PDB file of C-alpha atoms in Angstrom:
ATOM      1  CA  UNK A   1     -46.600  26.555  65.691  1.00 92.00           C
ATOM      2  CA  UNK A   2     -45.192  29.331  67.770  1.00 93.00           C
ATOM      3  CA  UNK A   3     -45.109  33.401  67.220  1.00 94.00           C
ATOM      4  CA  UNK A   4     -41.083  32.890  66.762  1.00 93.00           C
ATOM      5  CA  UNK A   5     -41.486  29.938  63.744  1.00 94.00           C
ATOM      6  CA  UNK A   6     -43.613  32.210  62.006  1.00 95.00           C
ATOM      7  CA  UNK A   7     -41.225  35.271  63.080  1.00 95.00           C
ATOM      8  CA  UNK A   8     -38.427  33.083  61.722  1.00 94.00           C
ATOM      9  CA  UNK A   9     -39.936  32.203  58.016  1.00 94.00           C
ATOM     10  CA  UNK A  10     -41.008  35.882  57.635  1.00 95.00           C
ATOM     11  CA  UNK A  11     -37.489  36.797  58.623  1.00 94.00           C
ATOM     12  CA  UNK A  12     -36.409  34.341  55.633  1.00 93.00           C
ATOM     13  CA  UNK A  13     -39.136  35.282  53.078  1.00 92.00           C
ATOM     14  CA  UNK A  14     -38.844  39.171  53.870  1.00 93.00           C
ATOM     15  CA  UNK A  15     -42.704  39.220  54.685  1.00 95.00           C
ATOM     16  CA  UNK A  16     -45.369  39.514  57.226  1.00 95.00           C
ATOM     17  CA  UNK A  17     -48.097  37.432  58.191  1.00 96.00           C
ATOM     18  CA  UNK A  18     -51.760  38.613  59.429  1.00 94.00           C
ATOM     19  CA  UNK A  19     -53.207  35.710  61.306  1.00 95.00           C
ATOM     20  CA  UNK A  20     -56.564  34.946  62.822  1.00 93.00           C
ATOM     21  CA  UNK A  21     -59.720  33.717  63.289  1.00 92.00           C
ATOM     22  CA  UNK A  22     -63.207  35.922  63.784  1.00 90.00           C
ATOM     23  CA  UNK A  23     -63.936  33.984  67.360  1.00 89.00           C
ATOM     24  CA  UNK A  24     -60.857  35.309  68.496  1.00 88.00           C
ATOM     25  CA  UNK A  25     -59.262  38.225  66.544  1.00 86.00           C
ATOM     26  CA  UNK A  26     -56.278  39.210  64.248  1.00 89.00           C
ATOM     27  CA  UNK A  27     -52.909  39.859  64.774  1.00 90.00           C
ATOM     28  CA  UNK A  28     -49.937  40.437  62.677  1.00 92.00           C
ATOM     29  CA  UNK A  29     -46.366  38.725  62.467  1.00 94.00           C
ATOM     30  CA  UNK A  30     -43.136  40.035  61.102  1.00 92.00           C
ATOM     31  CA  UNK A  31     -39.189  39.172  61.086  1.00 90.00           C
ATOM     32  CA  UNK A  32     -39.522  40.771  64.825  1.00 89.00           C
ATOM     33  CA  UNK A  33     -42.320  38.939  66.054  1.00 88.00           C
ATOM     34  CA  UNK A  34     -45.769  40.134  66.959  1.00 86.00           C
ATOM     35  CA  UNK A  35     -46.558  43.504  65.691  1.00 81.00           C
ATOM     36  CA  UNK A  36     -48.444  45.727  68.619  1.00 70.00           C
ATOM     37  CA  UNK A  37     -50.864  47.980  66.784  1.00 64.00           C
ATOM     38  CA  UNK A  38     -52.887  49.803  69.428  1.00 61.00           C
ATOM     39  CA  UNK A  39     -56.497  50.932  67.516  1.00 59.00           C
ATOM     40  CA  UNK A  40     -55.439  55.148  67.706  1.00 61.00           C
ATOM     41  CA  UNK A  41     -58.525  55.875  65.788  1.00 61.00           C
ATOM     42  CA  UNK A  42     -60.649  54.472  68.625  1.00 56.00           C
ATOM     43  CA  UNK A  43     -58.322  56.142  71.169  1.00 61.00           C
ATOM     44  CA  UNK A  44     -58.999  59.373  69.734  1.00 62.00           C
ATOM     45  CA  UNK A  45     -63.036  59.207  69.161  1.00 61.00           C
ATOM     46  CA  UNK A  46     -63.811  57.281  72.292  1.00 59.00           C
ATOM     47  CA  UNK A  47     -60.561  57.912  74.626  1.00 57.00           C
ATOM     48  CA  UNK A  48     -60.124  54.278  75.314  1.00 54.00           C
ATOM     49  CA  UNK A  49     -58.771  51.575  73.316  1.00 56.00           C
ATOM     50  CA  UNK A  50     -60.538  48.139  72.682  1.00 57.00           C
ATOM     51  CA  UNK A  51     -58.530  45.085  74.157  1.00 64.00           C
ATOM     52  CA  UNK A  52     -56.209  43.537  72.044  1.00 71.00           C
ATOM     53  CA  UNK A  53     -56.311  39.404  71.522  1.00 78.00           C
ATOM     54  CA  UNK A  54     -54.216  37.479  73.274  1.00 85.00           C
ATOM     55  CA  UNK A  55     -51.111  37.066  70.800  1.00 88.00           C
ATOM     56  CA  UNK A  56     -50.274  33.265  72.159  1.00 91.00           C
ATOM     57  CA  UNK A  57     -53.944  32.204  71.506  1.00 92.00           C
ATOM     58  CA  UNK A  58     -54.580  34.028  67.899  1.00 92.00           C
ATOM     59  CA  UNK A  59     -51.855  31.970  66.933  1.00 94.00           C
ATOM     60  CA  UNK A  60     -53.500  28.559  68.768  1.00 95.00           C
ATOM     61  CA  UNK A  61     -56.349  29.121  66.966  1.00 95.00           C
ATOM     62  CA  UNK A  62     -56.004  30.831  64.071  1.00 96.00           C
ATOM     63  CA  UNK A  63     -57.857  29.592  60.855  1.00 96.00           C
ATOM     64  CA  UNK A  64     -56.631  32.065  58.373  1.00 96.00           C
ATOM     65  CA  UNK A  65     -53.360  33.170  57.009  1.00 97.00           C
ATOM     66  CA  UNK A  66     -52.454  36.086  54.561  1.00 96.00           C
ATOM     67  CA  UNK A  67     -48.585  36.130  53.850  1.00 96.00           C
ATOM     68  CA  UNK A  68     -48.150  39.767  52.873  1.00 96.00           C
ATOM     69  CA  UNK A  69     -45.016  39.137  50.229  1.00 93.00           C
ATOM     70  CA  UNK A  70     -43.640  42.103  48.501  1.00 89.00           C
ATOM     71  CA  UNK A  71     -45.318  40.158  45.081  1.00 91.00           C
ATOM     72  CA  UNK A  72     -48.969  40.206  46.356  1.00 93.00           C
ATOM     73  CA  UNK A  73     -50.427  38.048  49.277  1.00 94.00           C
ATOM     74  CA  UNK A  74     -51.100  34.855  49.637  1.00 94.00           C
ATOM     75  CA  UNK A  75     -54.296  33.488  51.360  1.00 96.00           C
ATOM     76  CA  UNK A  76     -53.695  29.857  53.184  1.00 96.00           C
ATOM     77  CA  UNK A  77     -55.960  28.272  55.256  1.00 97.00           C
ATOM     78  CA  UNK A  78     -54.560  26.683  58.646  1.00 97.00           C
ATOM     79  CA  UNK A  79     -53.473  23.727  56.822  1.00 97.00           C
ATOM     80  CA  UNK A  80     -52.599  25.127  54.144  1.00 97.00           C
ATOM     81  CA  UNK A  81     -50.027  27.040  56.241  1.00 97.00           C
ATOM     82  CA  UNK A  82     -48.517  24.781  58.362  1.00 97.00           C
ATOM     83  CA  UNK A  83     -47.653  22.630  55.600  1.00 97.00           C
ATOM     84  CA  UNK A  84     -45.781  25.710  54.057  1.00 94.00           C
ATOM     85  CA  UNK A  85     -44.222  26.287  57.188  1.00 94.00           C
ATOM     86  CA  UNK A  86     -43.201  22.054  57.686  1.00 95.00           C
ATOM     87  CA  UNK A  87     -41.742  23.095  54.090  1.00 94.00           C
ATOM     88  CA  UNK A  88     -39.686  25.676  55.325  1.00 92.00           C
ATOM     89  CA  UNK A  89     -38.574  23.864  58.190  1.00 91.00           C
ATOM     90  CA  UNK A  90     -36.657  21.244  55.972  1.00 92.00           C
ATOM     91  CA  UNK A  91     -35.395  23.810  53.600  1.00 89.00           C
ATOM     92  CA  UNK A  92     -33.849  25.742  56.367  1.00 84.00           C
ATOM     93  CA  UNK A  93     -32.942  22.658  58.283  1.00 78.00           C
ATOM     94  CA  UNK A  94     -34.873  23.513  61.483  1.00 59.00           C
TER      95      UNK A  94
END
């Protein structure tokens, strides 16, 4: 699983994805890819801004998934997920 085949399903399902794991952090996929959200609020009270995961290895390890769809969100474990996204994969062809 890549940042673009999760790019590509949210592209299809008009959705974003908030991925992660606590060991490693959170990060947040949309029809454009990884969404960069530097932490202002911390900027602003401490003039510095905490370091950001490592997009490539959130995904690697990530153990949850919330699939933000305009409905409500779904939770999916790892598993869970990746059998959605297999899913999508033979719908779309892929």
């Amino acid at each position: 699983m890549t940042i673009s085949d999760v790019a590509d399903y949210c592209a299809v399902k008009d959705c974003t994805v908030a991925l992660g794991d606590p060991a490693v952090g959170f990060i947040e996929i949309d029809s454009g890819g990884y969404k960069y959200r530097p932490n202002y609020s911390r900027f602003l009270s401490l003039n510095e801004l905490s370091a950001l995961p490592s997009p490539t290895k959130v995904v690697e390890q990530a153990s949850s998934f919330n699939v933000n769809l305009s409905r409500g969100t779904m939770v999916m474990s790892r598993t869970e997920f990746e059998e959605e996204l297999r899913a999508f994969r033979q719908k779309v062809g892929a």
